[in-house]
PDB file of C-alpha atoms in Angstrom:
ATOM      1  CA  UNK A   1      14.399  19.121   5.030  1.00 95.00           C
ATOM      2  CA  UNK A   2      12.167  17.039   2.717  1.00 98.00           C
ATOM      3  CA  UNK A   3      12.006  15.919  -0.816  1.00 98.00           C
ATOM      4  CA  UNK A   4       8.713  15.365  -2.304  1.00 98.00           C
ATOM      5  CA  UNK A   5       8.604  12.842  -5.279  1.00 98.00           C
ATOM      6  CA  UNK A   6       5.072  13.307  -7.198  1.00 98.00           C
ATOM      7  CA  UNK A   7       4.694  10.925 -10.133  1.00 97.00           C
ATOM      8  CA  UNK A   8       2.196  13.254 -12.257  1.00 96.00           C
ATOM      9  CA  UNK A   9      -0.220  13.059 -15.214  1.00 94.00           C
ATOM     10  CA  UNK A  10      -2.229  15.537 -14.980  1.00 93.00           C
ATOM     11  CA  UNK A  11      -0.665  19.237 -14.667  1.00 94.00           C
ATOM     12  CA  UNK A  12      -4.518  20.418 -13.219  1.00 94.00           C
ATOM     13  CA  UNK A  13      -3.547  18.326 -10.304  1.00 94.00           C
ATOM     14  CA  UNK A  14      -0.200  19.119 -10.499  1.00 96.00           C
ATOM     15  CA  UNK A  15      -0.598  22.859  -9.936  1.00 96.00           C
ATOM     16  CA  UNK A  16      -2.924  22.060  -6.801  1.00 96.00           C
ATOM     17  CA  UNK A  17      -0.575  19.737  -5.065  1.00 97.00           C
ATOM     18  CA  UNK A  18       2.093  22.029  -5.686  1.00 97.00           C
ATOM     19  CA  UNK A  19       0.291  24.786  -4.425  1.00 97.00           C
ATOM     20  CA  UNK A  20      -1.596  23.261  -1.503  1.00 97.00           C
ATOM     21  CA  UNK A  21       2.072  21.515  -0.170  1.00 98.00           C
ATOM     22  CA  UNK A  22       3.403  25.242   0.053  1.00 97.00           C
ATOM     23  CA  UNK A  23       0.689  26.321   1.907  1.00 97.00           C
ATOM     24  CA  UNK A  24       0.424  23.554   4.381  1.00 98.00           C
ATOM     25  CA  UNK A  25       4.135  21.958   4.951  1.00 98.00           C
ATOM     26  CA  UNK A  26       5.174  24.900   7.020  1.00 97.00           C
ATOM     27  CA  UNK A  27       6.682  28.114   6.810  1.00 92.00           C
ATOM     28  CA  UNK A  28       9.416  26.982   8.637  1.00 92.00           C
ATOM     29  CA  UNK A  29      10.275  23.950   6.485  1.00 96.00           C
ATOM     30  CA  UNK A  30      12.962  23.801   3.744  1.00 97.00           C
ATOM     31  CA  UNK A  31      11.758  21.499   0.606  1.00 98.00           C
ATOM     32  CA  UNK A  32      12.140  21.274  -3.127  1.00 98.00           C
ATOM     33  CA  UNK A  33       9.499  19.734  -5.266  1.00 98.00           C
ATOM     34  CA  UNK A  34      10.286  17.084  -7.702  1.00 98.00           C
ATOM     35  CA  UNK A  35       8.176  16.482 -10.696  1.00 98.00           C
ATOM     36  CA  UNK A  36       8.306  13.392 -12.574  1.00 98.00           C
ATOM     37  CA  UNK A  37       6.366  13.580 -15.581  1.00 96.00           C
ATOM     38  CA  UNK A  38       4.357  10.705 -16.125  1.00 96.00           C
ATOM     39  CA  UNK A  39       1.639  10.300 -19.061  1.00 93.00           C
ATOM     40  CA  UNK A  40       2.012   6.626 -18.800  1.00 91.00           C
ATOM     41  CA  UNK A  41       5.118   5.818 -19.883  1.00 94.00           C
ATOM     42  CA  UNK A  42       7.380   3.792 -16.527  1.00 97.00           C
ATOM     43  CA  UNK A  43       5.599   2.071 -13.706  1.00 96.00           C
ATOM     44  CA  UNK A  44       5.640   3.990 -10.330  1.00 97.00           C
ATOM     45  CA  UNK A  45       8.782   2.046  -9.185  1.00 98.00           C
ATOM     46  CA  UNK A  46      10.777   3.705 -11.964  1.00 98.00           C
ATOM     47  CA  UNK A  47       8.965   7.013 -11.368  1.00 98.00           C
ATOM     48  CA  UNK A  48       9.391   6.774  -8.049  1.00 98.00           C
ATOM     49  CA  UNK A  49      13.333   5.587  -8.244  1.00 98.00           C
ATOM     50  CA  UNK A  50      14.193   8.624 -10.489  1.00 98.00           C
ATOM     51  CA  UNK A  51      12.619  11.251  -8.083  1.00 98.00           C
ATOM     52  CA  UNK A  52      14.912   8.958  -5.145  1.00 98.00           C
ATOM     53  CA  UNK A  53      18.090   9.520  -7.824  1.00 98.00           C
ATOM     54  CA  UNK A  54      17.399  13.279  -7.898  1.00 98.00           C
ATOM     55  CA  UNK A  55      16.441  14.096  -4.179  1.00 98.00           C
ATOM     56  CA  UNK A  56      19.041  15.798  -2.276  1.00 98.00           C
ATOM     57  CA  UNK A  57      17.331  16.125   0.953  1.00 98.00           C
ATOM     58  CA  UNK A  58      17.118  13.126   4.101  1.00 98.00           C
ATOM     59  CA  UNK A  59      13.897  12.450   3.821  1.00 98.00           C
ATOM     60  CA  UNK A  60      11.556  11.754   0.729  1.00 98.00           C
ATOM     61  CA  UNK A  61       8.016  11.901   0.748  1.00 98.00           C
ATOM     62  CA  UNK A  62       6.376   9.532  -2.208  1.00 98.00           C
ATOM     63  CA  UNK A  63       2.234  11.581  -2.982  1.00 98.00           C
ATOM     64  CA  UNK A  64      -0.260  10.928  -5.149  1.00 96.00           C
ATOM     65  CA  UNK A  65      -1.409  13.873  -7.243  1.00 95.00           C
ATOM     66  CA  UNK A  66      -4.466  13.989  -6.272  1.00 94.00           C
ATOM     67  CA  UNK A  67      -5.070  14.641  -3.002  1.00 95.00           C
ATOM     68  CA  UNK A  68      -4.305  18.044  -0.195  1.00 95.00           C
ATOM     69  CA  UNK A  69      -3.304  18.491   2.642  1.00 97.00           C
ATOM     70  CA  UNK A  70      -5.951  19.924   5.357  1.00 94.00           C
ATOM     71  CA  UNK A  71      -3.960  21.486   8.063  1.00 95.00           C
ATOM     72  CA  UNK A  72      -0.870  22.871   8.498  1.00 97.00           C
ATOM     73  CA  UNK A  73       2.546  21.863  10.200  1.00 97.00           C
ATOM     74  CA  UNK A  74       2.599  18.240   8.503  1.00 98.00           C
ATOM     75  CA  UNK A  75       6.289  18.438   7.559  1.00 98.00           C
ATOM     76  CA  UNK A  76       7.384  18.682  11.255  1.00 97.00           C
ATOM     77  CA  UNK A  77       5.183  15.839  11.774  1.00 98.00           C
ATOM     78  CA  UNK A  78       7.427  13.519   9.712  1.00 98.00           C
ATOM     79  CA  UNK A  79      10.518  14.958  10.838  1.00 98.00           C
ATOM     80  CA  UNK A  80       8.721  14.416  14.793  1.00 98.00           C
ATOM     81  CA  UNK A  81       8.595  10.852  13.863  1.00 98.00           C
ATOM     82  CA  UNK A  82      11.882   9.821  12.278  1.00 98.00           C
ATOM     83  CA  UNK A  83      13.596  11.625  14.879  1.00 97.00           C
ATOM     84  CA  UNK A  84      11.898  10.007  17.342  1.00 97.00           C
ATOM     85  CA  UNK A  85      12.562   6.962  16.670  1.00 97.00           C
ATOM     86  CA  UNK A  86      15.712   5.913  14.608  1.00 97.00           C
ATOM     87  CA  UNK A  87      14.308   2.205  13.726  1.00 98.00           C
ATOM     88  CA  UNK A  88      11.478   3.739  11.487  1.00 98.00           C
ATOM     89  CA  UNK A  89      11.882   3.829   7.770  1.00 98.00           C
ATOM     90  CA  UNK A  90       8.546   4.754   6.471  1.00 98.00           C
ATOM     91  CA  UNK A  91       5.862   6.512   7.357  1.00 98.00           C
ATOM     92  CA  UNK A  92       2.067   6.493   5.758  1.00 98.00           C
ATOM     93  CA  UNK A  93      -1.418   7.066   6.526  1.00 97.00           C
ATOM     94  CA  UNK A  94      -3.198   4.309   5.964  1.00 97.00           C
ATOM     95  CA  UNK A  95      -1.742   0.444   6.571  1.00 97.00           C
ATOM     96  CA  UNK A  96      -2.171  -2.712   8.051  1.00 97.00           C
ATOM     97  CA  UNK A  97      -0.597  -4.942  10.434  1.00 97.00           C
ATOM     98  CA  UNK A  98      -0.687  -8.147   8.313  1.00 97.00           C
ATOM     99  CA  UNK A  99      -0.226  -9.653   4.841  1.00 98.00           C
ATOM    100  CA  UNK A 100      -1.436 -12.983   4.270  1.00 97.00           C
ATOM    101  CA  UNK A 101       0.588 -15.460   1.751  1.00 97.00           C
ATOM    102  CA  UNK A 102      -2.432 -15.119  -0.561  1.00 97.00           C
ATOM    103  CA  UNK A 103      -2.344 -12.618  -3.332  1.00 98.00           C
ATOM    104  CA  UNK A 104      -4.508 -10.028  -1.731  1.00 97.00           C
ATOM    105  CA  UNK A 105      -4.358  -5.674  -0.794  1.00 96.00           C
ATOM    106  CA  UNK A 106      -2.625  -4.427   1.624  1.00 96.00           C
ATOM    107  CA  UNK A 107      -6.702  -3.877   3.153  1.00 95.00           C
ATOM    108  CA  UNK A 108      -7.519  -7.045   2.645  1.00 96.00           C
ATOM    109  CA  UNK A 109      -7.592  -7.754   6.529  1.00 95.00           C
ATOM    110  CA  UNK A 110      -9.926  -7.614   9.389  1.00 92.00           C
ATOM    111  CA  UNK A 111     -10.634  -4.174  10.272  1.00 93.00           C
ATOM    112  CA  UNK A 112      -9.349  -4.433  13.521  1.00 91.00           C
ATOM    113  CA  UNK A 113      -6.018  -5.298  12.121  1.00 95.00           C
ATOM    114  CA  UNK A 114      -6.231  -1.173   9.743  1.00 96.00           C
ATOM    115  CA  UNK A 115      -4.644   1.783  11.153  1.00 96.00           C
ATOM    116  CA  UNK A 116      -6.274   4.511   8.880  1.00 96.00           C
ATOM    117  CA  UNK A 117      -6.823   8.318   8.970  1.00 94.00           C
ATOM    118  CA  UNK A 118      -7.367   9.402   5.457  1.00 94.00           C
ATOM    119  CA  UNK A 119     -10.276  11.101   3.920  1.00 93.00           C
ATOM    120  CA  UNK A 120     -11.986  10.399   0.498  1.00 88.00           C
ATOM    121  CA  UNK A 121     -13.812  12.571  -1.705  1.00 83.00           C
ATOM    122  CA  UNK A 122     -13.110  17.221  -2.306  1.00 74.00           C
ATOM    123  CA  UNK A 123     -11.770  19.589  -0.811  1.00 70.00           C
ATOM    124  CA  UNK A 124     -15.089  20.811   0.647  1.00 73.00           C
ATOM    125  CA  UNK A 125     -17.104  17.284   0.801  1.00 75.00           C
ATOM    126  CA  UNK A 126     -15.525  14.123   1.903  1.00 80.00           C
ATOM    127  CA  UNK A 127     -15.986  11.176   3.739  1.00 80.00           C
ATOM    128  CA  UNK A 128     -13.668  10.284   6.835  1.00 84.00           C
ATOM    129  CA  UNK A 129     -12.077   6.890   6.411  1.00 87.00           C
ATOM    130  CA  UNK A 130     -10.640   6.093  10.071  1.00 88.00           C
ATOM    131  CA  UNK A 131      -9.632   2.363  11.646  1.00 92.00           C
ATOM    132  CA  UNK A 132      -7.880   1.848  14.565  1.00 90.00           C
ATOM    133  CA  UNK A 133      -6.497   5.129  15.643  1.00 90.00           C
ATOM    134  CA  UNK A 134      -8.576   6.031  18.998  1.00 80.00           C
ATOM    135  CA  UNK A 135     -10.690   2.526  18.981  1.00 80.00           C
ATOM    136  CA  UNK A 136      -7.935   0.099  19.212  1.00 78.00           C
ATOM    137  CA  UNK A 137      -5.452   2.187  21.040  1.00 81.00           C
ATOM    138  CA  UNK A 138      -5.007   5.974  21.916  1.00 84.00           C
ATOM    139  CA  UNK A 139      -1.453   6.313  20.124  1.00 91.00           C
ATOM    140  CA  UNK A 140      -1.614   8.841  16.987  1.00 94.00           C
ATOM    141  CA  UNK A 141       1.559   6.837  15.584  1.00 97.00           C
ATOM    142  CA  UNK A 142       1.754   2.726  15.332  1.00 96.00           C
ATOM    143  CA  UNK A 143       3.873   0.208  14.088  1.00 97.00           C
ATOM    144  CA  UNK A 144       2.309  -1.432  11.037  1.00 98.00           C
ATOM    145  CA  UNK A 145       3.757  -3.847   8.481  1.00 98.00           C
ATOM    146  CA  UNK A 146       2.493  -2.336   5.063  1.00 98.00           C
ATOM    147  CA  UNK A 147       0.915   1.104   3.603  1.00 98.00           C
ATOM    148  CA  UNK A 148      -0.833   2.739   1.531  1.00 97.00           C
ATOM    149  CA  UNK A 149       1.158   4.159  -1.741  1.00 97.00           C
ATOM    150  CA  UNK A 150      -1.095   7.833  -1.188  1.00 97.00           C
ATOM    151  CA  UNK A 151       1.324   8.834   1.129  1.00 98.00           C
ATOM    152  CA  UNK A 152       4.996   6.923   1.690  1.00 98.00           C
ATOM    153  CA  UNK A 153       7.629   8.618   4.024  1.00 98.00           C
ATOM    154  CA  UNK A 154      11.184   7.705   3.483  1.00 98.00           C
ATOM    155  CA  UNK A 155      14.601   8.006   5.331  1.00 98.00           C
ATOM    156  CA  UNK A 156      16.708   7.920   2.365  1.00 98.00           C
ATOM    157  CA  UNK A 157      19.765   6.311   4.566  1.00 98.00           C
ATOM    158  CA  UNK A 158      17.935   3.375   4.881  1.00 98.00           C
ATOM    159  CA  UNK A 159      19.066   2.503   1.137  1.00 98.00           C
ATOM    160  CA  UNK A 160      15.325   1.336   0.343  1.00 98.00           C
ATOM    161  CA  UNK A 161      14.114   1.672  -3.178  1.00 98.00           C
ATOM    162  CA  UNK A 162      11.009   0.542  -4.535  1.00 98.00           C
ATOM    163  CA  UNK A 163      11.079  -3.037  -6.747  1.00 98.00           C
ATOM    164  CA  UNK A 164      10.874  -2.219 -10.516  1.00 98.00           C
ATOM    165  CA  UNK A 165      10.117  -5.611 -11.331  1.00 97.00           C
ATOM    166  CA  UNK A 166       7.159  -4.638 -10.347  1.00 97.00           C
ATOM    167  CA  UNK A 167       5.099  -2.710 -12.752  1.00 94.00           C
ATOM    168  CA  UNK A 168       2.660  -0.603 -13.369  1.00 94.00           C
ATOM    169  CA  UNK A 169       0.725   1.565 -10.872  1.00 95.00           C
ATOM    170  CA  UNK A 170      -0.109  -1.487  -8.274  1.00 96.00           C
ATOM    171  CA  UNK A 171       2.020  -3.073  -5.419  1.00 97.00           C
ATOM    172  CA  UNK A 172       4.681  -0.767  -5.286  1.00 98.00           C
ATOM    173  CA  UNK A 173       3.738   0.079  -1.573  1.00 98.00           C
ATOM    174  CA  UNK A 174       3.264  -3.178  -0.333  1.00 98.00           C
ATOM    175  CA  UNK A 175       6.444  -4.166  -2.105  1.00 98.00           C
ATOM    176  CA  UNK A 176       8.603  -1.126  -0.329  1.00 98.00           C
ATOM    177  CA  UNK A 177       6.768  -2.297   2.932  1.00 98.00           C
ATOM    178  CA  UNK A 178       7.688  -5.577   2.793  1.00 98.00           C
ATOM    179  CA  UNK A 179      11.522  -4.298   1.934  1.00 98.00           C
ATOM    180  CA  UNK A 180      11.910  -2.566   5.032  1.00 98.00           C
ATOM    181  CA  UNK A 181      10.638  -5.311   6.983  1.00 98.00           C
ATOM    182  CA  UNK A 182      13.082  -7.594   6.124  1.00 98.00           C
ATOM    183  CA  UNK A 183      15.535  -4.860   6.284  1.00 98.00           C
ATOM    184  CA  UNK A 184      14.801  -4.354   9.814  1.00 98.00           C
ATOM    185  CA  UNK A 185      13.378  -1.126   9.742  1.00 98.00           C
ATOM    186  CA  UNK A 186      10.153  -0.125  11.134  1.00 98.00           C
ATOM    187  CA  UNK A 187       6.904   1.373   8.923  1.00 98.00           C
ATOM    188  CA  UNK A 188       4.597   3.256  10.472  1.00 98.00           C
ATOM    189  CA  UNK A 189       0.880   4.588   9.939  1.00 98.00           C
ATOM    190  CA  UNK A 190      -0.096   7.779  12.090  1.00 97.00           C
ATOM    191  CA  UNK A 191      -3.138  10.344  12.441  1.00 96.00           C
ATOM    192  CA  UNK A 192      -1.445  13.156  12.960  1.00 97.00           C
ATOM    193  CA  UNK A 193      -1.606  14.409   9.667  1.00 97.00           C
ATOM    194  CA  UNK A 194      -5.190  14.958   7.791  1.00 95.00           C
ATOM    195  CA  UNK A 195      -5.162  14.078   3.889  1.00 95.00           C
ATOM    196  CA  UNK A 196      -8.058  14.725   1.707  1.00 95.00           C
ATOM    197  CA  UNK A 197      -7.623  11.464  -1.440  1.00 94.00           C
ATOM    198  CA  UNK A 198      -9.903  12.359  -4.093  1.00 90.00           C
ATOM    199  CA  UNK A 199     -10.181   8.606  -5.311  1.00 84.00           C
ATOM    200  CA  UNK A 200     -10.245   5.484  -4.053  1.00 78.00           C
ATOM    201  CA  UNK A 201      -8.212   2.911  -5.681  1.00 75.00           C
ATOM    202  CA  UNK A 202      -9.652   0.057  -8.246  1.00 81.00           C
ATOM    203  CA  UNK A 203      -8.938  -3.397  -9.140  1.00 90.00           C
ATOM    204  CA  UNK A 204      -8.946  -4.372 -12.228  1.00 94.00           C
ATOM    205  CA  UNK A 205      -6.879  -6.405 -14.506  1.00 96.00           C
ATOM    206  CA  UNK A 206      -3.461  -4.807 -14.392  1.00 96.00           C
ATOM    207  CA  UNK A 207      -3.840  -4.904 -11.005  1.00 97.00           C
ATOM    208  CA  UNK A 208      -4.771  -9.050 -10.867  1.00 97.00           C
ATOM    209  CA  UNK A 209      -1.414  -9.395 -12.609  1.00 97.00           C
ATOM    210  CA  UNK A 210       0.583  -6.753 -10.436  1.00 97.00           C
ATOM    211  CA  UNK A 211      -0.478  -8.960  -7.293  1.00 98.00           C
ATOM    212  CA  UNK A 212       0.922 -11.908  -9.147  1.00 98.00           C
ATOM    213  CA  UNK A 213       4.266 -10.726  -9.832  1.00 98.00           C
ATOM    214  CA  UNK A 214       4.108  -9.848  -6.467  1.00 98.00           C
ATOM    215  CA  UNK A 215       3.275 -13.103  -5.081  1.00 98.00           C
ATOM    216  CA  UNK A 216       6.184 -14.630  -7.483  1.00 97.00           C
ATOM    217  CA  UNK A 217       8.764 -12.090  -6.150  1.00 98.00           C
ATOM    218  CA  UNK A 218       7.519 -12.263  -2.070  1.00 98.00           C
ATOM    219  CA  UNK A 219       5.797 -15.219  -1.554  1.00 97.00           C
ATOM    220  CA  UNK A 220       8.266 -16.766   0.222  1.00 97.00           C
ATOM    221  CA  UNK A 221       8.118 -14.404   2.620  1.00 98.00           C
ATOM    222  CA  UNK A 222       4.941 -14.693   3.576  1.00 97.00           C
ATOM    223  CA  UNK A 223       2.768 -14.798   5.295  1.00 96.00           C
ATOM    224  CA  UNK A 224       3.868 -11.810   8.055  1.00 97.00           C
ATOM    225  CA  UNK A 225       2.714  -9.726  10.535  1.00 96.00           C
ATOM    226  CA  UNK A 226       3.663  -7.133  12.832  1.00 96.00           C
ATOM    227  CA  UNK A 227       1.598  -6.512  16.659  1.00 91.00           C
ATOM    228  CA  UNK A 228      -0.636  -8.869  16.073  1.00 90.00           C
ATOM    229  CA  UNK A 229      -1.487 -12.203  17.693  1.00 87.00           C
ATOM    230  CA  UNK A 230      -3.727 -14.160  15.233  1.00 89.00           C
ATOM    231  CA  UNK A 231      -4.688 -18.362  16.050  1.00 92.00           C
ATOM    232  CA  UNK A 232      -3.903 -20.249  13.784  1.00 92.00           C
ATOM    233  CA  UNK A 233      -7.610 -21.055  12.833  1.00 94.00           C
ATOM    234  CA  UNK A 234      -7.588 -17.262  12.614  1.00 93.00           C
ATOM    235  CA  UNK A 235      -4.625 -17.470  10.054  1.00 93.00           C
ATOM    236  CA  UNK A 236      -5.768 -20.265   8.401  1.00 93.00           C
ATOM    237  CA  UNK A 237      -9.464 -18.459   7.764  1.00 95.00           C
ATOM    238  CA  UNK A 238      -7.802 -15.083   6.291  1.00 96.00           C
ATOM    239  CA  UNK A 239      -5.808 -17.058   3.720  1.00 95.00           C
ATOM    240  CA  UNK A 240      -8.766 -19.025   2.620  1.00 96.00           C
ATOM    241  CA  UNK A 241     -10.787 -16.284   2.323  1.00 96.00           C
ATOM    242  CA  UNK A 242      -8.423 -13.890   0.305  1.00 97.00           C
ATOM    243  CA  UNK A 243      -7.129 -16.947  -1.915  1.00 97.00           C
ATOM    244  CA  UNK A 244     -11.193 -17.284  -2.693  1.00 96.00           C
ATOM    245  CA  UNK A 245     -11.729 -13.467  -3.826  1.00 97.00           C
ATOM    246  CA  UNK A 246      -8.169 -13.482  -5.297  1.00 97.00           C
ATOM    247  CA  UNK A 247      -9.393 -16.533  -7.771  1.00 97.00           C
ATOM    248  CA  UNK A 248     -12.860 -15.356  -8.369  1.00 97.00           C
ATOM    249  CA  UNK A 249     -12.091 -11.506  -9.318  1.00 97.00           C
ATOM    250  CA  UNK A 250      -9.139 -13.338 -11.807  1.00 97.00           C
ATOM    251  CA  UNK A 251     -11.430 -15.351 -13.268  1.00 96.00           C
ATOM    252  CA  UNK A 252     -14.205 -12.674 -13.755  1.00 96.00           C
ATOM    253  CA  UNK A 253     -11.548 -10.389 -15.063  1.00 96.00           C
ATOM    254  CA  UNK A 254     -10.956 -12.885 -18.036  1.00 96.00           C
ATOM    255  CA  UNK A 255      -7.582 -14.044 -16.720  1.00 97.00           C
ATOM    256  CA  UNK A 256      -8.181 -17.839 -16.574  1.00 96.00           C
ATOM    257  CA  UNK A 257      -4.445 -18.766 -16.661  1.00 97.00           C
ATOM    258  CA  UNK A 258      -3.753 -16.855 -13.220  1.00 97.00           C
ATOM    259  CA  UNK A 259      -7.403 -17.649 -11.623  1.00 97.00           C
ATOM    260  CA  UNK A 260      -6.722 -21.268 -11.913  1.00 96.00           C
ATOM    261  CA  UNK A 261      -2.620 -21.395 -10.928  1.00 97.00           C
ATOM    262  CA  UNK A 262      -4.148 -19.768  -7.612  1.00 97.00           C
ATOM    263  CA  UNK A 263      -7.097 -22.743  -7.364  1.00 95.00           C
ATOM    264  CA  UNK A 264      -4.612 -25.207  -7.362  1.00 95.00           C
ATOM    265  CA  UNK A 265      -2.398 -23.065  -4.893  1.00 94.00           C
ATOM    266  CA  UNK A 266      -5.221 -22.919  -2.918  1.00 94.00           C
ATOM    267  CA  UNK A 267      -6.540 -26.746  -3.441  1.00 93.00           C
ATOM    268  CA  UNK A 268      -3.284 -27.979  -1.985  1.00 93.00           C
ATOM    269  CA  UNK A 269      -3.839 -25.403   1.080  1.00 89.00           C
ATOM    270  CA  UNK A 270      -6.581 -27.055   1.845  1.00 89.00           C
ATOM    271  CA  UNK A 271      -5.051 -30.281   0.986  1.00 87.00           C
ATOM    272  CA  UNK A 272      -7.895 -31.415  -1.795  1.00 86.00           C
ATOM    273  CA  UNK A 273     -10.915 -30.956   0.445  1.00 89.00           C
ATOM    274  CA  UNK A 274     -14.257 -31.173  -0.983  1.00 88.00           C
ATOM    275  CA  UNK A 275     -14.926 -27.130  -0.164  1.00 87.00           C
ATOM    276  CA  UNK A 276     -11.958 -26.176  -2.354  1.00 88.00           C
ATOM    277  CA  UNK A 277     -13.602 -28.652  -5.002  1.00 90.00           C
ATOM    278  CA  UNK A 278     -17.291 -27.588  -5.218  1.00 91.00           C
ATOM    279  CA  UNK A 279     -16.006 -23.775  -5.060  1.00 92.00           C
ATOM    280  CA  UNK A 280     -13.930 -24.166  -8.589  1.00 91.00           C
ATOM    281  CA  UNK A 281     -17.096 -26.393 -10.099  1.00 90.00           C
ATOM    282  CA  UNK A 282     -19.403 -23.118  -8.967  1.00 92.00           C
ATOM    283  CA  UNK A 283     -16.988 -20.489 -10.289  1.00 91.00           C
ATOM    284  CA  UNK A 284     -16.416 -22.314 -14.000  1.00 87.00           C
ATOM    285  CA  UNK A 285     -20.027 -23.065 -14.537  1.00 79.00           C
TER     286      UNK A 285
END
């Protein structure tokens, strides 16, 4: 039995989902559908946390609008995997096995460290987007630390909720991922079931300041990983590199203020060397 939360805007994409999830969940499975209407007025947290108030069912299922299914069965999938394992608390289909201290994506990782199995684009033309799953191991479910927010899994008896001090439409899904870490509950990615997302996300400037209320809220966490063994020159090279597209992206964006909080974040990091130096003098002029 599964709840499905959809924060919607647009009622086209609305009536697909709707009708798509009936035809593809499984005749066998017993679900209810909750709408939250959403013409931007609450973040995704608080969309998100009222479909959680109202879902009377185990498990809750978090979906953009604007994607399908493609085959059939995908509800016993998730039940397959909670069941299987009682330590896992979400599920997705897309995430990554570390999140540096930088304020970065979920992506923003080495490829080999992305479990993905999502396709982008229509229903009849899209583009496979698949990492890990049958390169880096033949398992069709793995351990991850974070996903994507296209497709969240929950076990409501875990007592996870997403963070409304974050706002907005960004970070929510790292933010839930990072909760059930240090929760002790496991998050998953898996291949098993075959999603057609008809956008890819973008950053922009609501999404610069999401990722730095979410470095003021997690920060201290961070940074954290989950099966994977990364040097510390390895480490050291990821946070230096997202710190530097963090800073420049803020600064192109117009947001000044944040771009150079994260300089100096990052000039002590690399305690005042002459790298961190000439990159600010090249970005200002």
């Amino acid at each position: 039995m599964i709840s499905i939360v959809i924060s919607s805007y647009r009622p086209d994409y609305y009536t697909c989902i709707e009708s798509n999830i009936a035809e593809t969940i499984g005749a066998e499975m017993i679900y209810e559908l909750i709408q939250i209407k959403n013409p931007g007025v609450m973040g995704l947290c608080e969309a998100y946390n009222k479909g959680l108030d109202q879902a009377q069912y185990p498990y809750v299922l978090f979906l953009h609008e604007d994607l399908c299914f493609n085959k059939p069965g995908w509800g016993r999938v998730i039940l397959d995997i909670f069941k299987g394992n009682s330590k896992i608390g979400l599920i997705g289909v897309a995430g990554g096995l570390y999140k540096s201290k930088a304020p970065s994506g979920w992506w923003h990782i080495n490829d080999t460290a992305k479990y993905i199995y999502v396709r982008h684009g229509s229903k009849t033309e899209n583009a496979p987007m698949h990492f890990g799953f049958g390169v880096h191991t033949q398992e069709q479910t793995v351990r991850v630390l974070s996903i994507d927010g296209l497709f969240i899994a929950l076990k409501k008896s875990t007592g996870l909720r997403f963070n409304e001090r974050l706002k907005g439409y960004h970070q929510y899904d790292l933010g839930i991922s990072i909760d059930a870490y240090l929760n002790g509950h496991e998050t998953v990615s898996t291949s098993l079931i075959d999603i057609t997302h008809y956008s890819l996300g973008n950053i922009d400037k609501s999404w610069i300041e999401s990722a730095d209320t979410f470095f003021k809220i997690y920060a201290r966490h961070l940074p954290l990983s989950v099966n994977i063994n990364l040097t510390k020159t390895e480490k050291a090279e990821l946070e230096r590199k997202n710190y530097i597209h963090f800073i420049s992206i803020a600064w192109k964006a117009g947001l000044q203020k944040i771009a150079r909080k994260y300089w100096l974040h990052f000039l002590w990091k690399e305690s005042f060397s002459k790298k961190a130096l000439r990159f600010w003098r090249e970005l200002i002029k």
